Amino acid sequence: MKASPEAQLRLLELADLDTELARLDHRRQTLPETAELEALTARLTQVRDTITLADTELSDLDREQARAERDVDQVRVRIDRDRERLDAGKVSNARELESLQSEVASLRRRQSDLEEIVLEIMERREAAAARRDAAAAERASLEEQRAAVAARRDAALAEIEEEAAKAGSARTSVAAGVPADLLALYDKLRAQLRGVGAAMLRRGRCEGCHVALSTGDLNAIRAAAPDEVVRCEECRRILVRTGESGL
Ligand SMILES: [Zn+2]
């Protein structure tokens, strides 16, 4: 293949721009904010689950407490009724009196047990409410952090997009100055090598694969016409000759 030395030099500009575009693409895909957001979102899911569990526990305990308080009230009503009968002196039969007094005593024990249960439920409720409040506070803080990280990520992405747009339009105008067949070869090599399709020959070394050319290869390049497109024998990239090539 033949191409003017000027067209060949443009391949080096193209290679620089492709390197820049690849660097930006890599940066876009490895933004630390992306990993940070994933971690925050995972923690947020856990915290939301904790809140849901605590809410369920709280409403269960509310029901339990209401039931226990109703039980206490019922016992109290029965005690009051019994006491009224005793105080009114309506019970004269000694055995009936004894049985009523023993019922009152047993109801009082029952009342005290039930009040103990209510207190225990209230303590459990307090602990669940504290867990829920702590989780809600953590959720608020996580949401705040997530918004801040998302804003940082968006700003970084916008900056990358701007640089990529600049490099992309520079590439388009440089590519316009490269003959179609040379550009097609460059792009084919770029795709194959997953990088750039051309490299400078600098001091006898290919800048693409960093391998020093053999004396025989260097002699062949010395003998080649300036418009001959030469290739690296090692990596197959187009080797572009400049004043620094050491020929
Ligand atoms: Zn090479």
XYZ file of N, CA and C and ligand atoms in Angstrom:
742
model
N 0.849 -1.194 0.000
C 0.000 0.000 0.000
C 0.883 1.242 0.000
N 0.398 2.267 -0.736
C 1.138 3.526 -0.781
C 0.287 4.642 -0.163
N 0.972 5.556 0.520
C 0.289 6.749 1.049
C 1.362 7.797 1.293
N 1.004 9.051 1.110
C 2.003 10.114 1.284
C 2.494 10.116 2.739
N 3.753 10.547 2.952
C 4.249 10.616 4.341
C 3.360 11.479 5.231
N 2.726 12.541 4.645
C 1.829 13.404 5.438
C 0.610 12.607 5.927
N 0.052 11.814 5.000
C -1.122 11.001 5.363
C -0.727 9.994 6.451
N 0.494 9.440 6.313
C 0.957 8.469 7.319
C 1.119 9.130 8.684
N 1.634 10.377 8.668
C 1.792 11.096 9.943
C 0.443 11.346 10.621
N -0.592 11.564 9.795
C -1.931 11.797 10.378
C -2.394 10.584 11.170
N -1.880 9.384 10.768
C -2.261 8.180 11.523
C -1.801 8.268 12.972
N -0.665 8.960 13.185
C -0.183 9.096 14.574
C -1.116 9.991 15.388
N -1.626 11.047 14.718
C -2.613 11.913 15.407
C -3.864 11.117 15.719
N -4.268 10.284 14.733
C -5.444 9.444 14.906
C -5.243 8.483 16.081
N -4.030 7.913 16.131
C -3.716 6.950 17.204
C -3.776 7.642 18.569
N -3.252 8.884 18.640
C -3.309 9.631 19.903
C -4.757 9.860 20.318
N -5.587 10.248 19.337
C -6.995 10.514 19.657
C -7.711 9.226 20.054
N -7.371 8.111 19.401
C -7.996 6.836 19.773
C -7.576 6.403 21.180
N -6.316 6.672 21.509
C -5.845 6.364 22.863
C -6.611 7.188 23.881
N -6.798 8.475 23.539
C -7.545 9.377 24.429
C -8.997 8.901 24.581
N -9.609 8.509 23.465
C -11.003 8.041 23.528
C -11.108 6.754 24.357
N -10.129 5.869 24.200
C -10.134 4.615 24.970
C -9.953 4.916 26.458
N -9.074 5.890 26.747
C -8.839 6.272 28.145
C -10.128 6.817 28.773
N -10.835 7.667 27.996
C -12.089 8.240 28.507
C -13.133 7.155 28.717
N -13.178 6.199 27.783
C -14.142 5.111 27.893
C -13.858 4.271 29.151
N -12.571 4.011 29.375
C -12.165 3.244 30.553
C -12.536 3.997 31.832
N -12.306 5.320 31.801
C -12.641 6.131 32.972
C -14.141 6.097 33.250
N -14.909 6.172 32.148
C -16.370 6.151 32.274
C -16.825 4.850 32.938
N -16.173 3.746 32.533
C -16.608 2.447 33.048
C -16.061 2.103 34.428
N -15.053 2.862 34.869
C -14.459 2.521 36.166
C -14.574 3.670 37.169
N -15.582 4.511 36.975
C -15.773 5.622 37.919
C -15.954 5.073 39.338
N -15.167 5.562 40.305
C -15.321 5.056 41.676
C -16.732 5.296 42.218
N -17.388 6.361 41.703
C -18.741 6.684 42.172
C -19.726 5.547 41.868
N -19.490 4.821 40.779
C -20.408 3.731 40.423
C -20.389 2.652 41.508
N -19.185 2.273 41.956
C -19.064 1.263 43.020
C -19.630 1.802 44.332
N -19.351 3.086 44.594
C -19.877 3.708 45.823
C -21.400 3.671 45.843
N -22.001 3.991 44.692
C -23.466 3.997 44.612
C -24.018 2.598 44.826
N -23.349 1.607 44.268
C -23.809 0.220 44.439
C -23.791 -0.166 45.921
N -22.696 0.195 46.611
C -22.577 -0.141 48.032
C -23.654 0.576 48.846
N -23.874 1.867 48.530
C -24.875 2.637 49.264
C -26.269 2.070 49.027
N -26.544 1.688 47.786
C -27.868 1.151 47.453
C -28.094 -0.183 48.165
N -27.044 -1.016 48.230
C -27.172 -2.306 48.908
C -27.470 -2.094 50.395
N -26.741 -1.155 51.011
C -26.957 -0.870 52.437
C -28.372 -0.305 52.664
N -28.780 0.570 51.722
C -30.102 1.178 51.815
C -31.190 0.107 51.777
N -31.004 -0.913 50.953
C -31.983 -2.003 50.870
C -32.074 -2.720 52.219
N -30.909 -2.976 52.832
C -30.887 -3.635 54.149
C -31.621 -2.790 55.185
N -31.309 -1.478 55.175
C -31.888 -0.585 56.178
C -33.402 -0.487 55.991
N -33.834 -0.453 54.720
C -35.289 -0.390 54.472
C -35.970 -1.659 54.967
N -35.292 -2.798 54.796
C -35.845 -4.064 55.303
C -35.964 -4.019 56.826
N -34.921 -3.469 57.472
C -34.947 -3.341 58.936
C -36.135 -2.494 59.372
N -36.383 -1.393 58.640
C -37.498 -0.502 58.980
C -38.835 -1.240 58.814
N -38.974 -1.977 57.717
C -40.220 -2.722 57.481
C -40.462 -3.736 58.601
N -39.387 -4.452 58.972
C -39.508 -5.440 60.053
C -39.907 -4.779 61.364
N -39.246 -3.651 61.682
C -39.529 -2.942 62.936
C -40.960 -2.409 62.925
N -41.419 -1.910 61.771
C -42.799 -1.409 61.674
C -43.802 -2.530 61.932
N -43.531 -3.702 61.345
C -44.421 -4.848 61.555
C -44.435 -5.230 63.029
N -43.219 -5.269 63.613
C -43.109 -5.636 65.025
C -43.870 -4.635 65.894
N -43.739 -3.329 65.556
C -44.415 -2.290 66.335
C -45.931 -2.451 66.274
N -46.468 -2.730 65.080
C -47.930 -2.826 65.009
C -48.402 -4.111 65.687
N -47.588 -5.187 65.622
C -47.935 -6.407 66.378
C -47.968 -6.118 67.875
N -46.956 -5.391 68.344
C -46.857 -5.090 69.774
C -47.983 -4.160 70.219
N -48.368 -3.225 69.321
C -49.493 -2.331 69.655
C -50.752 -3.143 69.890
N -50.971 -4.112 68.985
C -52.160 -4.972 69.140
C -52.070 -5.783 70.434
N -50.879 -6.334 70.675
C -50.665 -7.143 71.879
C -50.915 -6.315 73.137
N -50.415 -5.090 73.128
C -50.562 -4.211 74.286
C -52.042 -3.863 74.516
N -52.755 -3.550 73.427
C -54.175 -3.209 73.553
C -54.945 -4.396 74.140
N -54.585 -5.618 73.660
C -55.266 -6.816 74.160
C -54.991 -7.001 75.662
N -53.726 -6.848 76.042
C -53.349 -7.024 77.454
C -54.024 -5.975 78.330
N -54.133 -4.739 77.804
C -54.782 -3.678 78.587
C -56.278 -3.940 78.749
N -56.875 -4.504 77.678
C -58.297 -4.890 77.780
C -58.481 -5.962 78.859
N -57.549 -6.922 78.884
C -57.610 -7.987 79.899
C -57.520 -7.390 81.300
N -56.613 -6.445 81.485
C -56.455 -5.793 82.787
C -57.767 -5.116 83.181
N -58.360 -4.386 82.209
C -59.611 -3.679 82.485
C -60.714 -4.644 82.920
N -60.807 -5.780 82.198
C -61.846 -6.769 82.531
C -61.676 -7.282 83.959
N -60.426 -7.571 84.307
C -60.146 -8.071 85.645
C -60.505 -7.008 86.681
N -60.165 -5.757 86.362
C -60.458 -4.657 87.277
C -61.972 -4.511 87.506
N -62.714 -4.616 86.418
C -64.174 -4.511 86.515
C -64.719 -5.608 87.434
N -64.182 -6.834 87.261
C -64.652 -7.940 88.104
C -64.296 -7.711 89.571
N -63.083 -7.184 89.791
C -62.668 -6.895 91.177
C -63.602 -5.859 91.791
N -63.873 -4.776 91.013
C -64.747 -3.709 91.515
C -66.127 -4.257 91.877
N -66.645 -5.130 90.982
C -67.973 -5.708 91.202
C -67.974 -6.546 92.492
N -66.946 -7.382 92.642
C -66.844 -8.224 93.836
C -66.718 -7.385 95.102
N -65.874 -6.335 94.992
C -65.642 -5.481 96.159
C -66.934 -4.759 96.584
N -67.672 -4.341 95.529
C -68.944 -3.659 95.797
C -69.872 -4.571 96.600
N -69.927 -5.854 96.147
C -70.797 -6.808 96.838
C -70.321 -7.008 98.281
N -69.008 -7.084 98.444
C -68.468 -7.282 99.800
C -68.741 -6.066 100.675
N -68.450 -4.866 100.105
C -68.596 -3.629 100.879
C -70.069 -3.377 101.244
N -70.966 -3.742 100.343
C -72.388 -3.508 100.592
C -72.946 -4.470 101.636
N -72.116 -5.439 102.028
C -72.517 -6.392 103.042
C -73.641 -7.290 102.579
N -73.717 -7.519 101.212
C -74.800 -8.319 100.649
C -74.587 -9.808 100.868
N -73.298 -10.146 101.168
C -72.993 -11.566 101.329
C -72.913 -11.904 102.822
N -73.825 -12.706 103.254
C -73.834 -13.044 104.684
C -73.350 -14.464 104.915
N -73.593 -15.341 103.918
C -73.150 -16.724 104.017
C -71.647 -16.777 104.129
N -71.143 -17.414 105.162
C -69.704 -17.440 105.451
C -68.899 -18.084 104.329
N -69.449 -19.205 103.780
C -68.707 -19.881 102.703
C -68.673 -19.036 101.429
N -69.815 -18.371 101.154
C -69.900 -17.512 99.992
C -68.934 -16.334 100.143
N -68.869 -15.837 101.372
C -67.976 -14.701 101.684
C -66.517 -15.107 101.462
N -66.213 -16.272 101.963
C -64.838 -16.779 101.832
C -64.476 -16.974 100.359
N -65.409 -17.525 99.622
C -65.136 -17.798 98.203
C -64.978 -16.498 97.422
N -65.786 -15.493 97.784
C -65.700 -14.190 97.105
C -64.363 -13.509 97.429
N -63.962 -13.600 98.700
C -62.683 -12.984 99.099
C -61.517 -13.670 98.399
N -61.625 -14.982 98.271
C -60.523 -15.686 97.617
C -60.510 -15.376 96.114
N -61.732 -15.136 95.566
C -61.782 -14.757 94.146
C -61.113 -13.392 93.943
N -61.401 -12.464 94.848
C -60.789 -11.125 94.753
C -59.257 -11.244 94.836
N -58.785 -12.074 95.749
C -57.333 -12.237 95.896
C -56.731 -12.813 94.624
N -57.427 -13.801 94.045
C -56.872 -14.412 92.834
C -56.950 -13.434 91.658
N -58.023 -12.619 91.614
C -58.137 -11.610 90.555
C -57.027 -10.559 90.680
N -56.684 -10.220 91.924
C -55.608 -9.232 92.129
C -54.272 -9.774 91.623
N -54.037 -11.074 91.891
C -52.794 -11.700 91.376
C -52.791 -11.671 89.849
N -53.990 -11.993 89.309
C -54.124 -12.007 87.842
C -53.880 -10.600 87.293
N -54.425 -9.588 87.984
C -54.245 -8.193 87.541
C -52.754 -7.833 87.544
N -52.095 -8.233 88.623
C -50.675 -7.883 88.723
C -49.860 -8.597 87.628
N -50.201 -9.873 87.341
C -49.514 -10.586 86.246
C -49.736 -9.881 84.907
N -50.998 -9.495 84.679
C -51.325 -8.842 83.397
C -50.623 -7.495 83.264
N -50.530 -6.768 84.377
C -49.853 -5.463 84.336
C -48.368 -5.654 84.066
N -47.836 -6.761 84.591
C -46.440 -7.116 84.320
C -46.250 -7.348 82.819
N -47.208 -8.063 82.218
C -47.162 -8.349 80.774
C -47.222 -7.049 79.968
N -48.111 -6.126 80.387
C -48.220 -4.842 79.682
C -46.884 -4.104 79.727
N -46.253 -4.102 80.911
C -44.955 -3.416 81.055
C -43.898 -4.041 80.148
N -43.912 -5.373 80.109
C -42.926 -6.079 79.285
C -43.136 -5.750 77.801
N -44.418 -5.694 77.374
C -44.727 -5.334 75.978
C -44.248 -3.912 75.690
N -44.461 -3.002 76.655
C -44.040 -1.617 76.457
C -42.524 -1.514 76.314
N -41.807 -2.357 77.085
C -40.344 -2.345 76.973
C -39.899 -2.846 75.604
N -40.539 -3.937 75.144
C -40.202 -4.460 73.811
C -40.534 -3.441 72.729
N -41.649 -2.722 72.947
C -42.073 -1.714 71.978
C -41.043 -0.571 71.914
N -40.552 -0.209 73.069
C -39.558 0.865 73.150
C -38.285 0.471 72.390
N -37.863 -0.783 72.589
C -36.655 -1.265 71.911
C -36.865 -1.290 70.393
N -38.054 -1.754 69.964
C -38.344 -1.811 68.527
C -38.409 -0.404 67.946
N -38.984 0.530 68.697
C -39.077 1.914 68.223
C -37.690 2.530 68.104
N -36.801 2.199 69.051
C -35.434 2.727 69.003
C -34.703 2.169 67.776
N -34.912 0.858 67.513
C -34.289 0.249 66.317
C -34.811 0.914 65.056
N -36.124 1.167 65.040
C -36.719 1.769 63.864
C -36.194 3.200 63.660
N -36.095 3.958 64.751
C -35.615 5.340 64.662
C -34.173 5.386 64.176
N -33.345 4.461 64.712
C -31.934 4.426 64.287
C -31.860 4.089 62.806
N -32.677 3.118 62.355
C -32.664 2.735 60.943
C -33.173 3.876 60.069
N -34.191 4.590 60.551
C -34.730 5.711 59.770
C -33.690 6.819 59.633
N -32.920 7.038 60.717
C -31.865 8.062 60.662
C -30.782 7.634 59.684
N -30.445 6.334 59.730
C -29.418 5.849 58.800
C -29.925 5.948 57.359
N -31.195 5.634 57.160
C -31.769 5.724 55.816
C -31.660 7.161 55.295
N -32.005 8.130 56.129
C -31.930 9.531 55.700
C -30.500 9.896 55.327
N -29.551 9.439 56.158
C -28.150 9.763 55.882
C -27.674 9.073 54.597
N -28.093 7.815 54.407
C -27.696 7.088 53.194
C -28.281 7.740 51.944
N -29.529 8.185 52.060
C -30.162 8.822 50.902
C -29.442 10.124 50.550
N -29.019 10.823 51.592
C -28.283 12.069 51.380
C -26.946 11.780 50.690
N -26.237 10.772 51.244
C -24.941 10.390 50.650
C -25.112 9.958 49.207
N -26.183 9.188 48.969
C -26.392 8.671 47.624
C -26.640 9.815 46.639
N -27.414 10.798 47.070
C -27.682 11.941 46.189
C -26.376 12.682 45.886
N -25.522 12.824 46.920
C -24.254 13.544 46.722
C -23.340 12.768 45.766
N -23.262 11.448 45.948
C -22.400 10.633 45.074
C -22.950 10.635 43.641
N -24.280 10.560 43.513
C -24.884 10.571 42.173
C -24.578 11.893 41.466
N -24.609 12.981 42.226
C -24.305 14.285 41.632
C -22.847 14.331 41.180
N -21.955 13.733 42.023
C -20.532 13.702 41.666
C -20.315 12.843 40.425
N -21.009 11.697 40.382
C -20.888 10.816 39.209
C -21.396 11.534 37.950
N -22.542 12.210 38.061
C -23.096 12.895 36.897
C -22.149 13.982 36.398
N -21.518 14.683 37.350
C -20.578 15.739 36.950
C -19.371 15.128 36.242
N -18.868 13.992 36.777
C -17.723 13.324 36.152
C -18.092 12.824 34.765
N -19.296 12.261 34.642
C -19.734 11.754 33.334
C -19.877 12.898 32.323
N -20.415 14.020 32.794
C -20.591 15.161 31.891
C -19.230 15.651 31.388
N -18.243 15.656 32.301
C -16.894 16.093 31.930
C -16.289 15.123 30.906
N -16.478 13.822 31.170
C -15.967 12.805 30.249
C -16.636 12.944 28.882
N -17.950 13.139 28.885
C -18.686 13.286 27.620
C -18.167 14.479 26.823
N -17.895 15.564 27.557
C -17.415 16.769 26.877
C -16.055 16.494 26.216
N -15.158 15.844 26.985
C -13.829 15.539 26.433
C -13.936 14.550 25.278
N -14.845 13.573 25.421
C -15.009 12.570 24.364
C -15.567 13.209 23.099
N -16.484 14.163 23.272
C -17.054 14.842 22.104
C -15.969 15.621 21.377
N -15.097 16.269 22.167
C -13.987 17.043 21.567
C -13.056 16.116 20.810
N -12.630 15.033 21.459
C -11.714 14.082 20.827
C -12.373 13.427 19.608
N -13.675 13.157 19.721
C -14.398 12.522 18.616
C -14.461 13.419 17.401
N -14.704 14.716 17.616
C -14.801 15.589 16.437
C -13.403 15.856 15.870
N -12.396 15.891 16.749
C -11.017 16.034 16.240
C -10.656 14.808 15.400
N -11.069 13.632 15.862
C -10.776 12.402 15.130
C -11.429 12.440 13.749
N -12.691 12.915 13.708
C -13.400 12.983 12.423
C -12.642 13.864 11.445
N -12.145 15.009 11.912
C -11.483 15.905 10.954
C -10.107 15.365 10.567
N -9.402 14.688 11.502
C -8.118 14.086 11.144
C -8.347 12.933 10.153
N -9.360 12.123 10.431
C -9.652 10.973 9.565
C -10.003 11.427 8.151
N -10.622 12.623 8.046
C -11.002 13.134 6.722
C -9.771 13.379 5.847
N -8.600 13.593 6.487
C -7.382 13.835 5.737
C -6.584 12.568 5.450
N -7.132 11.400 5.774
C -6.432 10.129 5.548
C -7.113 9.404 4.374
N -6.336 8.955 3.381
C -6.951 8.237 2.259
C -7.769 7.034 2.751
N -8.851 6.759 2.026
C -9.809 5.737 2.475
C -9.166 4.370 2.700
N -8.289 3.936 1.782
C -7.722 2.582 1.937
C -6.798 2.509 3.159
N -6.047 3.595 3.402
C -5.147 3.612 4.562
C -5.959 3.653 5.857
N -7.033 4.442 5.845
C -7.891 4.543 7.020
C -8.564 3.200 7.313
N -8.983 2.519 6.242
C -9.634 1.209 6.418
C -8.655 0.215 7.036
N -7.393 0.250 6.571
C -6.370 -0.656 7.125
C -6.132 -0.313 8.604
N -6.016 0.989 8.861
C -5.783 1.429 10.247
C -6.914 0.949 11.161
N -8.155 1.159 10.717
C -9.308 0.783 11.556
C -9.407 -0.725 11.746
N -9.023 -1.464 10.676
C -9.080 -2.923 10.796
C -8.062 -3.384 11.855
N -6.850 -2.831 11.786
C -5.812 -3.196 12.753
C -6.195 -2.772 14.169
N -6.830 -1.605 14.243
C -7.234 -1.079 15.549
C -8.237 -2.029 16.202
N -9.164 -2.528 15.388
C -10.164 -3.456 15.924
C -9.511 -4.777 16.337
N -8.598 -5.253 15.481
C -7.924 -6.531 15.771
C -7.062 -6.436 17.028
N -6.337 -5.322 17.153
C -5.362 -5.193 18.238
C -5.961 -4.548 19.485
N -7.213 -4.154 19.373
C -7.910 -3.496 20.486
C -7.078 -2.349 21.068
N -6.718 -1.445 20.197
C -5.943 -0.299 20.673
C -5.802 0.679 19.525
N -4.596 0.836 19.073
C -4.374 1.722 17.940
C -3.820 0.906 16.774
N -4.049 1.421 15.543
C -3.647 0.676 14.344
C -2.324 1.131 13.769
N -1.745 2.182 14.357
C -0.471 2.681 13.832
C 0.401 3.132 14.991
N 1.714 3.056 14.799
C 2.638 3.485 15.847
C 3.870 4.107 15.219
N 4.497 4.953 15.997
C 5.713 5.595 15.491
C 6.893 4.637 15.598
N 7.778 4.721 14.599
C 9.058 4.019 14.705
C 10.011 5.022 15.349
N 10.392 4.752 16.608
C 11.248 5.697 17.325
C 12.531 4.993 17.753
N 13.628 5.541 17.299
C 14.954 4.977 17.599
C 15.002 3.458 17.402
N 14.469 3.061 16.235
C 14.563 1.646 15.875
C 13.608 0.738 16.611
N 12.659 1.347 17.351
C 11.743 0.549 18.160
C 10.295 0.885 17.767
N 9.455 -0.142 17.712
C 8.032 0.102 17.417
C 7.374 0.603 18.695
N 6.740 1.767 18.621
C 6.101 2.340 19.816
C 4.792 1.639 20.170
N 4.337 0.774 19.233
C 3.085 0.048 19.499
C 3.332 -1.135 20.409
N 4.337 -1.954 20.070
C 4.594 -3.155 20.867
C 5.917 -3.058 21.627
N 6.620 -1.943 21.416
C 7.882 -1.663 22.118
C 8.993 -2.676 21.806
N 8.877 -3.341 20.679
C 9.917 -4.299 20.304
C 10.911 -3.583 19.376
N 12.202 -3.800 19.620
C 13.238 -3.214 18.762
C 13.299 -4.019 17.458
N 13.352 -3.280 16.358
C 13.375 -3.969 15.064
C 14.763 -4.550 14.806
N 14.772 -5.674 14.080
C 16.064 -6.284 13.746
C 16.770 -5.422 12.702
N 18.070 -5.604 12.610
C 18.850 -4.849 11.615
C 18.294 -5.093 10.219
N 17.916 -6.311 9.940
C 17.371 -6.649 8.627
C 16.097 -5.874 8.337
N 15.179 -5.826 9.344
C 13.914 -5.102 9.164
C 14.176 -3.608 9.001
N 15.117 -3.097 9.804
C 15.436 -1.663 9.698
C 16.010 -1.345 8.326
N 16.869 -2.239 7.832
C 17.436 -2.024 6.506
C 16.360 -2.037 5.429
N 15.389 -2.931 5.569
C 14.297 -3.008 4.587
C 13.502 -1.708 4.611
N 13.272 -1.157 5.847
C 12.514 0.094 5.941
C 13.324 1.254 5.357
N 14.649 1.228 5.593
C 15.519 2.279 5.017
C 15.419 2.279 3.502
N 15.290 1.066 2.937
C 15.265 0.942 1.482
C 13.886 1.268 0.904
N 12.871 1.255 1.764
C 11.510 1.486 1.261
C 11.308 2.957 0.910
N 10.486 3.200 -0.133
C 10.192 4.586 -0.546
C 9.385 5.257 0.556
N 9.493 6.604 0.695
C 8.762 7.297 1.768
C 7.247 7.086 1.693
N 6.717 6.841 0.499
C 5.262 6.664 0.410
C 4.841 5.196 0.513
N 5.803 4.335 0.835
C 5.470 2.925 1.060
C 4.937 2.793 2.499
N 3.810 2.129 2.657
C 3.279 1.919 4.011
C 3.955 0.676 4.596
N 4.777 0.878 5.637
C 5.488 -0.275 6.218
C 4.801 -0.719 7.513
N 5.054 -1.991 7.852
C 4.356 -2.567 9.016
C 5.376 -3.143 9.999
N 4.980 -3.171 11.278
C 5.832 -3.802 12.274
C 5.702 -5.321 12.099
N 6.834 -6.014 12.042
C 6.793 -7.467 11.847
C 6.265 -8.164 13.105
N 6.375 -7.471 14.231
C 5.981 -8.078 15.499
C 4.467 -7.961 15.756
N 3.944 -6.691 15.710
C 2.530 -6.485 16.078
C 1.649 -6.200 14.863
N 2.234 -6.061 13.684
C 1.526 -5.814 12.415
C 0.952 -4.405 12.302
N 1.236 -3.532 13.277
C 0.749 -2.164 13.154
C 1.471 -1.450 12.000
N 0.819 -0.416 11.497
C 1.463 0.442 10.498
C 2.557 1.218 11.236
N 3.779 1.142 10.708
C 4.890 1.862 11.352
C 5.078 3.183 10.627
N 4.978 4.256 11.373
C 5.105 5.570 10.761
C 6.503 6.113 11.022
N 7.168 6.504 9.934
C 8.547 7.011 10.052
C 8.528 8.524 10.305
N 9.362 8.958 11.227
C 9.523 10.399 11.495
C 11.025 10.675 11.608
N 11.374 11.926 11.913
C 12.770 12.282 12.076
C 13.420 11.561 13.261
N 12.570 11.023 14.161
C 13.111 10.360 15.358
C 13.226 8.844 15.172
N 13.018 8.408 13.950
C 12.952 6.952 13.759
C 14.292 6.255 13.890
N 15.392 7.014 13.756
C 16.722 6.408 13.890
C 17.085 5.596 12.666
N 16.685 6.099 11.495
C 16.986 5.373 10.241
C 18.252 5.917 9.588
Zn 5.065 -3.342 16.815
